[in-house]
Amino acid sequence: MAIKIHIDVLLAQRKMSVTELSEKVGITMANLSILKNGKARAIRFSTLAAICEALHCQPGDIITYSQEAEQ
């Protein structure tokens, strides 16, 4: 079972840098990097909402769940 984070894909599609997203959302580059790399253990709904607003997307575009084993 795995939860995948697709921020990097959305950033590339929107030609936005991690720095720009960090500034728009109001979280540190370090915390955004942890989230982007799938190392985060949790995310606040307020942070998720801010990311969705900045990237003009839905939560399901950022986070997906798979029952397949992690590799």
Tab-separated table of C-alpha atoms in Angstrom:
chain	number	residue	atom	x	y	z
A	1	MET	CA	0.000	0.000	0.000
A	2	ALA	CA	1.358	3.380	-0.919
A	3	ILE	CA	0.299	6.984	-1.010
A	4	LYS	CA	1.975	8.880	-3.837
A	5	ILE	CA	2.532	12.628	-4.020
A	6	HIS	CA	2.509	14.193	-7.502
A	7	ILE	CA	3.586	17.761	-6.755
A	8	ASP	CA	6.624	17.434	-9.031
A	9	VAL	CA	4.413	16.457	-11.985
A	10	LEU	CA	2.014	19.342	-11.354
A	11	LEU	CA	4.895	21.798	-11.006
A	12	ALA	CA	6.346	20.657	-14.333
A	13	GLN	CA	2.962	20.897	-16.076
A	14	ARG	CA	2.497	24.433	-14.780
A	15	LYS	CA	6.128	25.459	-15.336
A	16	MET	CA	6.377	26.528	-11.694
A	17	SER	CA	9.434	26.178	-9.470
A	18	VAL	CA	9.465	24.675	-5.992
A	19	THR	CA	10.593	28.076	-4.714
A	20	GLU	CA	7.606	29.810	-6.292
A	21	LEU	CA	5.188	27.237	-4.850
A	22	SER	CA	6.816	27.566	-1.430
A	23	GLU	CA	6.303	31.331	-1.494
A	24	LYS	CA	2.683	31.067	-2.679
A	25	VAL	CA	1.768	28.433	-0.098
A	26	GLY	CA	3.751	29.908	2.785
A	27	ILE	CA	5.724	26.829	3.792
A	28	THR	CA	9.463	26.379	3.922
A	29	MET	CA	11.414	24.876	1.053
A	30	ALA	CA	12.519	22.094	3.417
A	31	ASN	CA	8.940	21.136	4.327
A	32	LEU	CA	7.800	21.330	0.711
A	33	SER	CA	10.733	19.140	-0.325
A	34	ILE	CA	9.823	16.550	2.331
A	35	LEU	CA	6.256	16.514	1.047
A	36	LYS	CA	7.284	16.459	-2.622
A	37	ASN	CA	9.641	13.517	-2.071
A	38	GLY	CA	6.994	11.462	-0.281
A	39	LYS	CA	8.773	11.569	3.083
A	40	ALA	CA	6.004	13.449	4.933
A	41	ARG	CA	3.992	11.484	7.471
A	42	ALA	CA	1.080	13.947	7.444
A	43	ILE	CA	-0.213	17.083	5.757
A	44	ARG	CA	-2.537	19.700	7.194
A	45	PHE	CA	-5.730	20.326	5.289
A	46	SER	CA	-4.892	24.033	5.272
A	47	THR	CA	-1.555	23.275	3.573
A	48	LEU	CA	-3.219	20.937	1.084
A	49	ALA	CA	-5.843	23.583	0.317
A	50	ALA	CA	-3.138	26.229	-0.213
A	51	ILE	CA	-1.229	23.922	-2.576
A	52	CYS	CA	-4.440	23.189	-4.503
A	53	GLU	CA	-5.138	26.902	-4.801
A	54	ALA	CA	-1.597	27.691	-5.971
A	55	LEU	CA	-1.559	24.849	-8.514
A	56	HIS	CA	-5.229	25.238	-9.563
A	57	CYS	CA	-5.958	21.571	-8.915
A	58	GLN	CA	-7.900	19.175	-6.704
A	59	PRO	CA	-6.468	17.141	-3.778
A	60	GLY	CA	-6.804	13.977	-5.884
A	61	ASP	CA	-4.417	15.486	-8.432
A	62	ILE	CA	-1.753	15.786	-5.714
A	63	ILE	CA	-2.307	12.594	-3.714
A	64	THR	CA	-3.126	9.103	-5.000
A	65	TYR	CA	-3.416	5.778	-3.215
A	66	SER	CA	-2.313	2.416	-4.565
A	67	GLN	CA	-2.712	-1.019	-2.989
A	68	GLU	CA	0.429	-2.231	-4.725
A	69	ALA	CA	3.484	-2.790	-2.546
A	70	GLU	CA	6.001	0.047	-2.361
A	71	GLN	CA	9.160	-0.462	-4.366
